[in-house]
Amino acid sequence: MGSKERYQILFDKINQYNSGDKGITRVAYTNEEQTCTHAFMRMCKAEHLDIRMDSCGNVIARREGRIKGLPPVAMGSHLDTVYQGGKYDGAVGVTAALEVISRLNEKGIETNHPIEIISFACEESARFGVSTLGSKAMAGVIDKEKYRHLKDRDGITMEKAFALCALDFNGIDEASRVNEEFKAFFELHIEQGPILINNQRKIGVVTGIAAPERFIFKIIGKASHSGTTPMNMRRDALLGASEIALALEKAAIREQENGTVATVGVINIESGAMNVIPGEVEMKVDIRSTSLESRNRVLDELHQVIATVKEQRQLDVQSLVISSEEPVLLEAGVIDSLAKICEENDLPYDLMPSGAGHDAMNMARLCPTGLIFIPSVDGLSHHPNEYTPMDDVLRGIDVLEQAVLHYAN
């Protein structure tokens, strides 16, 4: 069986774990995601890897090296998805890592350093509003008490979700590997944007990763009858939230030359009804940039607008920061080595930043880290129509294999 056929079978096996009929829904710590994770562990075992799951639900599959005591070269990504997402986001990086191991086993190649595959838990923020949970835990930057009581759309707390997976949330700190040494970490991922496709490039070598700051805002007005409350006597929480959302968009547009973006991804009306003026609204906001200064300017404008809306509409606004991360610049030596691999293989590549967050940004706290992008057709991601041609995936795996071999020897 050729590498392409073998990888296609592996990729299809992973994506059979799905709930719903539209796209792929394999949300963190759900039955589908856990079943997929345990199936992946069995696939790793078939390639003779030593496997364990840590206290956060990360899977670590290890291939020992020739020389005892050397630090591992790691590679991986995540298996969880957003609601109604696509087949490629995350899953490509995890399955690509296993394909690299299959190739080394097939060729009988032994490396000096051990090699690890890491499948990170809860990379997506879809369920609890917090992203890259597993790699945060591994990098020792978990704010346990802040996360413990975060709820999903069904009211299940993160702590309860852990318990339903036979994981103890109180032990999440034990997933930290800050006292261990890594040689390097590599993540292969779809670009999730249109730049590689538009520039006719096959590989993106990522230079830095934008970091999000995420908030939950609760806008509190007064619920009252829509027919009996005059327009000048209303304290409409939804209109206040709408003003804030539109002002946030304008602030981000003013910073677009810095690649800064801002999104209101969720608005919920408490006890909403057609004939009731909204009295309480919850909105979830995501602001991200590779420039901390630019992101802070957007944030300053947001707080100014909130103060104005509170006064003019007689509303109360409560805010909770659920994550605040710093942009990450990846190590120049790793960037150079990935660029050299592309040049030696005549692969057109771009040096580029990543607007999306990835587990690589947390692993960069622990070791030299490389993030490799492959094209996304039409720039689509977090969407059922997300697509990357298989030949492009295989080119990415070729680069990943060469990078891992370089650092593992």
mmCIF file of C-alpha atoms in Angstrom:
data_model
loop_
_atom_site.group_PDB
_atom_site.id
_atom_site.type_symbol
_atom_site.label_atom_id
_atom_site.label_comp_id
_atom_site.label_asym_id
_atom_site.label_seq_id
_atom_site.Cartn_x
_atom_site.Cartn_y
_atom_site.Cartn_z
ATOM 1 C CA MET A 1 0.000 0.000 0.000
ATOM 2 C CA GLY A 2 1.373 3.425 -0.960
ATOM 3 C CA SER A 3 1.687 6.330 1.425
ATOM 4 C CA LYS A 4 -1.177 8.249 -0.237
ATOM 5 C CA GLU A 5 -3.615 5.351 -0.002
ATOM 6 C CA ARG A 6 -2.575 4.541 3.574
ATOM 7 C CA TYR A 7 -2.973 8.141 4.666
ATOM 8 C CA GLN A 8 -6.373 8.508 2.987
ATOM 9 C CA ILE A 9 -7.648 5.450 4.876
ATOM 10 C CA LEU A 10 -6.314 6.858 8.167
ATOM 11 C CA PHE A 11 -7.845 10.295 7.489
ATOM 12 C CA ASP A 12 -11.243 8.783 6.634
ATOM 13 C CA LYS A 13 -11.205 6.596 9.736
ATOM 14 C CA ILE A 14 -10.714 9.626 11.975
ATOM 15 C CA ASN A 15 -13.533 11.568 10.337
ATOM 16 C CA GLN A 16 -16.090 8.810 10.769
ATOM 17 C CA TYR A 17 -16.371 10.022 14.384
ATOM 18 C CA ASN A 18 -18.966 12.726 13.999
ATOM 19 C CA SER A 19 -22.325 13.786 15.386
ATOM 20 C CA GLY A 20 -24.921 15.390 13.135
ATOM 21 C CA ASP A 21 -25.380 15.438 9.372
ATOM 22 C CA LYS A 22 -23.724 18.742 8.416
ATOM 23 C CA GLY A 23 -19.938 18.950 8.408
ATOM 24 C CA ILE A 24 -17.965 17.444 11.286
ATOM 25 C CA THR A 25 -19.009 17.967 14.897
ATOM 26 C CA ARG A 26 -16.528 16.387 17.293
ATOM 27 C CA VAL A 27 -16.569 18.815 20.194
ATOM 28 C CA ALA A 28 -14.092 18.549 23.076
ATOM 29 C CA TYR A 29 -14.850 16.024 25.840
ATOM 30 C CA THR A 30 -17.986 14.709 24.118
ATOM 31 C CA ASN A 31 -18.652 11.048 23.341
ATOM 32 C CA GLU A 32 -17.686 11.491 19.674
ATOM 33 C CA GLU A 33 -14.412 13.228 20.478
ATOM 34 C CA GLN A 34 -13.474 10.746 23.193
ATOM 35 C CA THR A 35 -14.305 7.747 20.997
ATOM 36 C CA CYS A 36 -12.176 9.251 18.224
ATOM 37 C CA THR A 37 -9.324 9.897 20.664
ATOM 38 C CA HIS A 38 -9.328 6.316 21.943
ATOM 39 C CA ALA A 39 -9.487 4.994 18.360
ATOM 40 C CA PHE A 40 -6.431 7.112 17.544
ATOM 41 C CA MET A 41 -4.641 5.617 20.542
ATOM 42 C CA ARG A 42 -5.290 2.155 19.109
ATOM 43 C CA MET A 43 -3.915 3.291 15.733
ATOM 44 C CA CYS A 44 -0.762 4.494 17.481
ATOM 45 C CA LYS A 45 -0.449 1.187 19.291
ATOM 46 C CA ALA A 46 -0.570 -0.595 15.914
ATOM 47 C CA GLU A 47 2.575 1.363 14.993
ATOM 48 C CA HIS A 48 4.272 0.090 18.200
ATOM 49 C CA LEU A 49 4.203 3.418 20.040
ATOM 50 C CA ASP A 50 4.075 3.767 23.831
ATOM 51 C CA ILE A 51 0.843 5.596 24.618
ATOM 52 C CA ARG A 52 -0.523 7.507 27.570
ATOM 53 C CA MET A 53 -3.257 10.033 28.259
ATOM 54 C CA ASP A 54 -2.461 12.847 30.683
ATOM 55 C CA SER A 55 -4.738 14.473 33.240
ATOM 56 C CA CYS A 56 -6.106 17.003 30.729
ATOM 57 C CA GLY A 57 -6.951 14.361 28.126
ATOM 58 C CA ASN A 58 -3.917 14.968 25.893
ATOM 59 C CA VAL A 59 -2.662 11.817 24.164
ATOM 60 C CA ILE A 60 1.123 11.322 24.034
ATOM 61 C CA ALA A 61 2.390 8.504 21.793
ATOM 62 C CA ARG A 62 6.158 7.938 21.929
ATOM 63 C CA ARG A 63 8.671 6.209 19.666
ATOM 64 C CA GLU A 64 11.912 5.695 21.539
ATOM 65 C CA GLY A 65 15.204 6.884 20.081
ATOM 66 C CA ARG A 66 18.539 5.170 19.682
ATOM 67 C CA ILE A 67 20.241 7.178 22.445
ATOM 68 C CA LYS A 68 18.693 7.057 25.909
ATOM 69 C CA GLY A 69 18.082 10.303 27.751
ATOM 70 C CA LEU A 70 17.820 12.668 24.790
ATOM 71 C CA PRO A 71 14.834 15.062 24.706
ATOM 72 C CA PRO A 72 12.009 14.182 22.298
ATOM 73 C CA VAL A 73 11.072 15.837 19.036
ATOM 74 C CA ALA A 74 7.286 16.227 19.175
ATOM 75 C CA MET A 75 4.647 16.816 16.521
ATOM 76 C CA GLY A 76 0.885 16.965 16.583
ATOM 77 C CA SER A 77 -2.302 18.982 16.654
ATOM 78 C CA HIS A 78 -5.893 18.308 17.799
ATOM 79 C CA LEU A 79 -8.872 16.071 17.005
ATOM 80 C CA ASP A 80 -11.720 18.208 18.385
ATOM 81 C CA THR A 81 -13.741 20.472 16.081
ATOM 82 C CA VAL A 82 -16.143 23.389 16.247
ATOM 83 C CA TYR A 83 -19.852 22.735 15.772
ATOM 84 C CA GLN A 84 -20.461 21.801 12.117
ATOM 85 C CA GLY A 85 -16.802 22.242 11.227
ATOM 86 C CA GLY A 86 -14.708 20.613 8.531
ATOM 87 C CA LYS A 87 -12.614 17.474 8.128
ATOM 88 C CA TYR A 88 -9.170 19.075 7.980
ATOM 89 C CA ASP A 89 -8.748 21.557 10.850
ATOM 90 C CA GLY A 90 -6.673 19.791 13.500
ATOM 91 C CA ALA A 91 -7.232 16.293 12.182
ATOM 92 C CA VAL A 92 -4.663 16.782 9.407
ATOM 93 C CA GLY A 93 -1.905 17.553 11.910
ATOM 94 C CA VAL A 94 -2.596 14.548 14.116
ATOM 95 C CA THR A 95 -2.986 12.052 11.275
ATOM 96 C CA ALA A 96 0.050 13.522 9.470
ATOM 97 C CA ALA A 97 2.146 12.889 12.566
ATOM 98 C CA LEU A 98 1.076 9.236 12.593
ATOM 99 C CA GLU A 99 1.806 8.962 8.862
ATOM 100 C CA VAL A 100 5.351 10.217 9.542
ATOM 101 C CA ILE A 101 5.787 7.425 12.104
ATOM 102 C CA SER A 102 4.379 4.879 9.624
ATOM 103 C CA ARG A 103 6.927 6.015 7.049
ATOM 104 C CA LEU A 104 9.828 5.739 9.501
ATOM 105 C CA ASN A 105 8.693 2.257 10.542
ATOM 106 C CA GLU A 106 8.264 1.199 6.917
ATOM 107 C CA LYS A 107 11.798 2.385 6.069
ATOM 108 C CA GLY A 108 13.280 0.950 9.265
ATOM 109 C CA ILE A 109 14.667 4.352 10.255
ATOM 110 C CA GLU A 110 15.844 4.730 13.835
ATOM 111 C CA THR A 111 16.394 8.246 15.195
ATOM 112 C CA ASN A 112 18.789 9.415 17.897
ATOM 113 C CA HIS A 113 16.097 11.368 19.735
ATOM 114 C CA PRO A 114 12.723 9.914 20.680
ATOM 115 C CA ILE A 115 9.742 11.176 18.666
ATOM 116 C CA GLU A 116 6.346 11.959 20.177
ATOM 117 C CA ILE A 117 2.924 12.464 18.661
ATOM 118 C CA ILE A 118 0.735 14.724 20.777
ATOM 119 C CA SER A 119 -3.008 14.932 20.190
ATOM 120 C CA PHE A 120 -4.027 17.963 22.243
ATOM 121 C CA ALA A 121 -7.369 18.099 24.037
ATOM 122 C CA CYS A 122 -9.877 20.950 23.608
ATOM 123 C CA GLU A 123 -7.987 23.107 21.113
ATOM 124 C CA GLU A 124 -11.207 24.718 19.912
ATOM 125 C CA SER A 125 -13.039 27.284 22.020
ATOM 126 C CA ALA A 126 -16.404 26.136 20.643
ATOM 127 C CA ARG A 127 -17.610 24.402 23.798
ATOM 128 C CA PHE A 128 -16.364 26.487 26.725
ATOM 129 C CA GLY A 129 -15.020 29.691 25.143
ATOM 130 C CA VAL A 130 -11.413 28.775 26.003
ATOM 131 C CA SER A 131 -9.057 27.567 23.280
ATOM 132 C CA THR A 132 -5.915 25.395 23.317
ATOM 133 C CA LEU A 133 -6.739 24.012 26.755
ATOM 134 C CA GLY A 134 -4.600 20.870 26.418
ATOM 135 C CA SER A 135 -1.460 22.680 25.277
ATOM 136 C CA LYS A 136 -1.993 25.366 27.930
ATOM 137 C CA ALA A 137 -2.027 22.597 30.539
ATOM 138 C CA MET A 138 1.133 21.070 29.072
ATOM 139 C CA ALA A 139 2.853 24.475 29.069
ATOM 140 C CA GLY A 140 1.809 25.083 32.682
ATOM 141 C CA VAL A 141 -0.333 28.170 31.990
ATOM 142 C CA ILE A 142 -3.759 26.877 33.069
ATOM 143 C CA ASP A 143 -5.902 29.180 35.212
ATOM 144 C CA LYS A 144 -7.775 26.310 36.810
ATOM 145 C CA GLU A 145 -10.172 28.271 38.983
ATOM 146 C CA LYS A 146 -11.148 30.602 36.139
ATOM 147 C CA TYR A 147 -11.982 27.658 33.877
ATOM 148 C CA ARG A 148 -13.597 25.273 36.365
ATOM 149 C CA HIS A 149 -17.110 26.758 36.222
ATOM 150 C CA LEU A 150 -17.238 27.751 32.542
ATOM 151 C CA LYS A 151 -20.372 26.245 30.975
ATOM 152 C CA ASP A 152 -21.233 24.926 27.539
ATOM 153 C CA ARG A 153 -24.490 25.653 25.710
ATOM 154 C CA ASP A 154 -26.222 22.904 27.721
ATOM 155 C CA GLY A 155 -25.115 24.273 31.082
ATOM 156 C CA ILE A 156 -22.458 21.565 31.650
ATOM 157 C CA THR A 157 -19.409 22.953 33.429
ATOM 158 C CA MET A 158 -15.886 22.147 32.325
ATOM 159 C CA GLU A 159 -15.340 20.321 35.615
ATOM 160 C CA LYS A 160 -18.412 18.149 34.953
ATOM 161 C CA ALA A 161 -17.318 17.475 31.364
ATOM 162 C CA PHE A 162 -13.987 16.203 32.686
ATOM 163 C CA ALA A 163 -15.769 13.928 35.147
ATOM 164 C CA LEU A 164 -17.935 12.468 32.368
ATOM 165 C CA CYS A 165 -14.672 11.493 30.601
ATOM 166 C CA ALA A 166 -13.274 9.917 33.789
ATOM 167 C CA LEU A 167 -10.819 12.821 34.124
ATOM 168 C CA ASP A 168 -10.276 14.673 37.403
ATOM 169 C CA PHE A 169 -10.291 18.426 36.793
ATOM 170 C CA ASN A 170 -8.490 18.975 40.097
ATOM 171 C CA GLY A 171 -5.492 17.098 38.696
ATOM 172 C CA ILE A 172 -5.215 19.134 35.489
ATOM 173 C CA ASP A 173 -1.953 20.748 36.689
ATOM 174 C CA GLU A 174 -0.298 17.313 36.483
ATOM 175 C CA ALA A 175 -0.372 17.633 32.678
ATOM 176 C CA SER A 176 2.368 20.279 32.889
ATOM 177 C CA ARG A 177 5.684 19.350 31.260
ATOM 178 C CA VAL A 178 7.540 22.553 32.102
ATOM 179 C CA ASN A 179 10.192 20.565 33.955
ATOM 180 C CA GLU A 180 10.877 18.340 30.949
ATOM 181 C CA GLU A 181 13.052 19.150 27.957
ATOM 182 C CA PHE A 182 11.897 19.027 24.335
ATOM 183 C CA LYS A 183 14.233 19.223 21.342
ATOM 184 C CA ALA A 184 11.539 20.805 19.132
ATOM 185 C CA PHE A 185 7.821 20.741 18.320
ATOM 186 C CA PHE A 186 6.165 20.855 14.886
ATOM 187 C CA GLU A 187 2.523 21.316 13.925
ATOM 188 C CA LEU A 188 1.113 20.837 10.429
ATOM 189 C CA HIS A 189 -2.170 22.685 9.898
ATOM 190 C CA ILE A 190 -4.376 23.999 7.128
ATOM 191 C CA GLU A 191 -3.955 27.743 6.654
ATOM 192 C CA GLN A 192 -7.649 28.548 7.308
ATOM 193 C CA GLY A 193 -7.266 31.557 5.024
ATOM 194 C CA PRO A 194 -6.798 32.440 1.323
ATOM 195 C CA ILE A 195 -3.175 33.665 1.156
ATOM 196 C CA LEU A 196 -1.426 30.466 -0.007
ATOM 197 C CA ILE A 197 -4.126 29.748 -2.601
ATOM 198 C CA ASN A 198 -4.095 33.343 -3.886
ATOM 199 C CA ASN A 199 -0.279 33.441 -4.040
ATOM 200 C CA GLN A 200 -0.078 29.949 -5.586
ATOM 201 C CA ARG A 201 2.145 28.667 -2.787
ATOM 202 C CA LYS A 202 2.137 25.101 -1.469
ATOM 203 C CA ILE A 203 3.603 25.698 2.000
ATOM 204 C CA GLY A 204 3.322 28.452 4.576
ATOM 205 C CA VAL A 205 6.164 28.761 7.060
ATOM 206 C CA VAL A 206 4.634 30.588 10.000
ATOM 207 C CA THR A 207 6.676 33.349 11.622
ATOM 208 C CA GLY A 208 4.305 34.357 14.418
ATOM 209 C CA ILE A 209 0.882 33.607 15.879
ATOM 210 C CA ALA A 210 -1.760 36.180 16.750
ATOM 211 C CA ALA A 211 -3.139 35.936 20.264
ATOM 212 C CA PRO A 212 -6.766 36.375 21.300
ATOM 213 C CA GLU A 213 -8.247 38.288 24.184
ATOM 214 C CA ARG A 214 -11.710 36.942 24.914
ATOM 215 C CA PHE A 215 -14.518 38.365 27.010
ATOM 216 C CA ILE A 216 -18.003 37.576 28.172
ATOM 217 C CA PHE A 217 -20.047 40.764 28.553
ATOM 218 C CA LYS A 218 -23.372 40.789 30.352
ATOM 219 C CA ILE A 219 -25.503 43.815 29.416
ATOM 220 C CA ILE A 220 -28.289 44.375 31.921
ATOM 221 C CA GLY A 221 -31.247 46.663 31.265
ATOM 222 C CA LYS A 222 -34.889 46.181 32.160
ATOM 223 C CA ALA A 223 -37.271 43.709 30.600
ATOM 224 C CA SER A 224 -40.698 45.225 29.970
ATOM 225 C CA HIS A 225 -43.702 44.918 27.696
ATOM 226 C CA SER A 226 -43.003 45.840 24.077
ATOM 227 C CA GLY A 227 -46.438 47.362 23.603
ATOM 228 C CA THR A 228 -46.791 49.454 26.740
ATOM 229 C CA THR A 229 -43.291 50.884 27.263
ATOM 230 C CA PRO A 230 -42.648 54.190 25.400
ATOM 231 C CA MET A 231 -39.485 54.334 23.308
ATOM 232 C CA ASN A 232 -37.937 57.051 25.500
ATOM 233 C CA MET A 233 -38.419 55.012 28.687
ATOM 234 C CA ARG A 234 -36.771 51.787 27.565
ATOM 235 C CA ARG A 235 -33.578 50.208 28.895
ATOM 236 C CA ASP A 236 -33.040 47.798 25.990
ATOM 237 C CA ALA A 237 -30.061 45.513 26.635
ATOM 238 C CA LEU A 238 -29.974 44.191 23.065
ATOM 239 C CA LEU A 239 -29.727 47.649 21.511
ATOM 240 C CA GLY A 240 -26.905 48.438 23.912
ATOM 241 C CA ALA A 241 -25.136 45.227 22.908
ATOM 242 C CA SER A 242 -25.677 46.088 19.238
ATOM 243 C CA GLU A 243 -24.063 49.508 19.670
ATOM 244 C CA ILE A 244 -21.091 47.897 21.358
ATOM 245 C CA ALA A 245 -20.751 45.291 18.588
ATOM 246 C CA LEU A 246 -20.849 47.885 15.783
ATOM 247 C CA ALA A 247 -18.350 50.137 17.565
ATOM 248 C CA LEU A 248 -16.030 47.143 18.036
ATOM 249 C CA GLU A 249 -16.129 46.491 14.282
ATOM 250 C CA LYS A 250 -15.171 50.121 13.534
ATOM 251 C CA ALA A 251 -12.301 49.994 16.028
ATOM 252 C CA ALA A 252 -10.912 46.823 14.435
ATOM 253 C CA ILE A 253 -11.230 48.263 10.908
ATOM 254 C CA ARG A 254 -9.076 51.212 12.011
ATOM 255 C CA GLU A 255 -6.390 48.692 13.018
ATOM 256 C CA GLN A 256 -6.630 46.387 10.001
ATOM 257 C CA GLU A 257 -3.191 47.382 8.665
ATOM 258 C CA ASN A 258 -1.815 45.594 11.756
ATOM 259 C CA GLY A 259 -3.818 42.457 10.947
ATOM 260 C CA THR A 260 -6.059 43.036 13.973
ATOM 261 C CA VAL A 261 -9.558 41.537 13.961
ATOM 262 C CA ALA A 262 -12.496 41.566 16.358
ATOM 263 C CA THR A 263 -15.595 39.405 16.444
ATOM 264 C CA VAL A 264 -18.814 39.150 18.415
ATOM 265 C CA GLY A 265 -19.447 35.445 17.973
ATOM 266 C CA VAL A 266 -22.314 34.868 20.409
ATOM 267 C CA ILE A 267 -25.268 36.970 21.567
ATOM 268 C CA ASN A 268 -27.817 35.374 23.870
ATOM 269 C CA ILE A 269 -30.989 37.105 25.098
ATOM 270 C CA GLU A 270 -32.035 35.941 28.540
ATOM 271 C CA SER A 271 -35.731 34.900 28.443
ATOM 272 C CA GLY A 272 -36.167 36.464 25.011
ATOM 273 C CA ALA A 273 -39.644 36.848 23.488
ATOM 274 C CA MET A 274 -41.059 38.877 20.607
ATOM 275 C CA ASN A 275 -43.223 41.022 22.873
ATOM 276 C CA VAL A 276 -40.596 41.647 25.581
ATOM 277 C CA ILE A 277 -37.926 44.346 25.512
ATOM 278 C CA PRO A 278 -34.638 42.484 26.123
ATOM 279 C CA GLY A 279 -33.615 42.959 29.747
ATOM 280 C CA GLU A 280 -30.395 40.949 29.783
ATOM 281 C CA VAL A 281 -27.992 40.005 27.007
ATOM 282 C CA GLU A 282 -24.776 37.981 27.103
ATOM 283 C CA MET A 283 -22.233 38.549 24.346
ATOM 284 C CA LYS A 284 -18.918 36.817 23.701
ATOM 285 C CA VAL A 285 -16.140 38.874 22.132
ATOM 286 C CA ASP A 286 -12.862 37.811 20.508
ATOM 287 C CA ILE A 287 -10.130 40.378 19.712
ATOM 288 C CA ARG A 288 -6.835 39.171 18.261
ATOM 289 C CA SER A 289 -3.669 40.463 16.660
ATOM 290 C CA THR A 290 0.037 39.752 16.289
ATOM 291 C CA SER A 291 0.514 43.285 17.686
ATOM 292 C CA LEU A 292 -0.237 43.670 21.375
ATOM 293 C CA GLU A 293 -0.277 47.473 21.008
ATOM 294 C CA SER A 294 -2.861 47.330 18.223
ATOM 295 C CA ARG A 295 -5.058 44.920 20.144
ATOM 296 C CA ASN A 296 -4.911 47.166 23.207
ATOM 297 C CA ARG A 297 -6.026 50.188 21.162
ATOM 298 C CA VAL A 298 -9.124 48.270 20.062
ATOM 299 C CA LEU A 299 -9.721 47.235 23.654
ATOM 300 C CA ASP A 300 -9.413 50.833 24.889
ATOM 301 C CA GLU A 301 -12.011 51.972 22.339
ATOM 302 C CA LEU A 302 -14.290 49.128 23.371
ATOM 303 C CA HIS A 303 -14.209 50.185 27.014
ATOM 304 C CA GLN A 304 -14.885 53.813 26.058
ATOM 305 C CA VAL A 305 -17.934 52.782 24.032
ATOM 306 C CA ILE A 306 -19.210 50.606 26.870
ATOM 307 C CA ALA A 307 -18.969 53.559 29.259
ATOM 308 C CA THR A 308 -20.950 55.733 26.848
ATOM 309 C CA VAL A 309 -23.618 53.076 26.252
ATOM 310 C CA LYS A 310 -24.009 52.519 29.992
ATOM 311 C CA GLU A 311 -24.645 56.211 30.590
ATOM 312 C CA GLN A 312 -26.840 56.989 27.584
ATOM 313 C CA ARG A 313 -28.995 53.861 27.768
ATOM 314 C CA GLN A 314 -28.976 53.465 31.564
ATOM 315 C CA LEU A 315 -27.563 49.960 31.388
ATOM 316 C CA ASP A 316 -25.233 47.970 33.577
ATOM 317 C CA VAL A 317 -22.394 46.129 31.829
ATOM 318 C CA GLN A 318 -20.465 43.357 33.574
ATOM 319 C CA SER A 319 -17.342 41.897 31.977
ATOM 320 C CA LEU A 320 -15.357 38.707 32.471
ATOM 321 C CA VAL A 321 -12.009 38.111 30.777
ATOM 322 C CA ILE A 322 -11.904 34.414 29.916
ATOM 323 C CA SER A 323 -8.531 34.471 28.172
ATOM 324 C CA SER A 324 -5.803 37.016 27.497
ATOM 325 C CA GLU A 325 -2.803 35.736 25.608
ATOM 326 C CA GLU A 326 0.293 37.347 24.155
ATOM 327 C CA PRO A 327 1.267 37.049 20.489
ATOM 328 C CA VAL A 328 4.006 34.503 19.844
ATOM 329 C CA LEU A 329 6.996 34.947 17.544
ATOM 330 C CA LEU A 330 8.402 31.585 16.440
ATOM 331 C CA GLU A 331 12.118 30.848 16.596
ATOM 332 C CA ALA A 332 14.187 32.063 13.642
ATOM 333 C CA GLY A 333 16.281 28.879 13.484
ATOM 334 C CA VAL A 334 13.218 26.677 13.026
ATOM 335 C CA ILE A 335 11.765 29.059 10.432
ATOM 336 C CA ASP A 336 15.041 28.942 8.495
ATOM 337 C CA SER A 337 15.193 25.135 8.600
ATOM 338 C CA LEU A 338 11.626 24.809 7.286
ATOM 339 C CA ALA A 339 12.308 27.350 4.542
ATOM 340 C CA LYS A 340 15.442 25.435 3.549
ATOM 341 C CA ILE A 341 13.462 22.173 3.300
ATOM 342 C CA CYS A 342 10.968 23.895 0.963
ATOM 343 C CA GLU A 343 13.784 25.296 -1.200
ATOM 344 C CA GLU A 344 15.573 21.944 -1.427
ATOM 345 C CA ASN A 345 12.320 20.303 -2.562
ATOM 346 C CA ASP A 346 11.333 23.076 -5.011
ATOM 347 C CA LEU A 347 8.177 23.809 -3.014
ATOM 348 C CA PRO A 348 6.891 27.378 -3.436
ATOM 349 C CA TYR A 349 6.414 28.786 0.071
ATOM 350 C CA ASP A 350 5.503 31.975 1.907
ATOM 351 C CA LEU A 351 6.762 33.275 5.229
ATOM 352 C CA MET A 352 3.553 34.377 6.945
ATOM 353 C CA PRO A 353 1.884 35.135 10.282
ATOM 354 C CA SER A 354 -1.044 33.097 11.594
ATOM 355 C CA GLY A 355 -4.200 35.002 12.480
ATOM 356 C CA ALA A 356 -5.625 31.913 14.182
ATOM 357 C CA GLY A 357 -4.336 30.491 17.436
ATOM 358 C CA HIS A 358 -2.803 27.011 17.525
ATOM 359 C CA ASP A 359 -1.359 24.607 20.074
ATOM 360 C CA ALA A 360 2.044 25.576 18.672
ATOM 361 C CA MET A 361 1.782 28.949 20.434
ATOM 362 C CA ASN A 362 1.810 27.246 23.829
ATOM 363 C CA MET A 363 4.458 24.694 22.887
ATOM 364 C CA ALA A 364 6.700 27.627 21.910
ATOM 365 C CA ARG A 365 6.958 28.310 25.663
ATOM 366 C CA LEU A 366 8.636 24.917 26.090
ATOM 367 C CA CYS A 367 10.896 24.533 23.058
ATOM 368 C CA PRO A 368 11.784 25.683 19.529
ATOM 369 C CA THR A 369 8.546 25.353 17.570
ATOM 370 C CA GLY A 370 7.599 25.228 13.894
ATOM 371 C CA LEU A 371 4.144 25.721 12.367
ATOM 372 C CA ILE A 372 3.644 24.535 8.792
ATOM 373 C CA PHE A 373 0.609 25.644 6.755
ATOM 374 C CA ILE A 374 -0.915 23.948 3.727
ATOM 375 C CA PRO A 375 -3.509 25.634 1.472
ATOM 376 C CA SER A 376 -7.212 25.947 2.272
ATOM 377 C CA VAL A 377 -9.366 26.100 -0.863
ATOM 378 C CA ASP A 378 -11.324 29.403 -0.919
ATOM 379 C CA GLY A 379 -9.782 30.170 2.475
ATOM 380 C CA LEU A 380 -12.580 28.209 4.133
ATOM 381 C CA SER A 381 -12.269 26.758 7.631
ATOM 382 C CA HIS A 382 -14.607 26.058 10.549
ATOM 383 C CA HIS A 383 -17.059 25.237 7.779
ATOM 384 C CA PRO A 384 -18.469 21.979 6.321
ATOM 385 C CA ASN A 385 -16.942 22.842 2.916
ATOM 386 C CA GLU A 386 -13.410 23.168 4.314
ATOM 387 C CA TYR A 387 -11.125 21.429 1.798
ATOM 388 C CA THR A 388 -7.456 20.843 1.048
ATOM 389 C CA PRO A 389 -6.458 18.608 -1.902
ATOM 390 C CA MET A 390 -4.814 15.382 -0.777
ATOM 391 C CA ASP A 391 -1.669 16.098 -2.809
ATOM 392 C CA ASP A 392 -1.228 19.341 -0.837
ATOM 393 C CA VAL A 393 -1.644 17.444 2.437
ATOM 394 C CA LEU A 394 1.003 14.938 1.362
ATOM 395 C CA ARG A 395 3.438 17.733 0.467
ATOM 396 C CA GLY A 396 2.940 19.097 3.967
ATOM 397 C CA ILE A 397 3.635 15.655 5.433
ATOM 398 C CA ASP A 398 6.840 15.461 3.378
ATOM 399 C CA VAL A 399 8.033 18.741 4.921
ATOM 400 C CA LEU A 400 6.983 17.605 8.409
ATOM 401 C CA GLU A 401 8.837 14.294 8.005
ATOM 402 C CA GLN A 402 12.052 15.991 6.900
ATOM 403 C CA ALA A 403 11.876 18.552 9.694
ATOM 404 C CA VAL A 404 11.320 15.902 12.361
ATOM 405 C CA LEU A 405 14.138 13.741 10.988
ATOM 406 C CA HIS A 406 16.493 16.738 10.920
ATOM 407 C CA TYR A 407 15.873 17.585 14.569
ATOM 408 C CA ALA A 408 15.632 13.966 15.762
ATOM 409 C CA ASN A 409 19.103 13.171 14.429
#
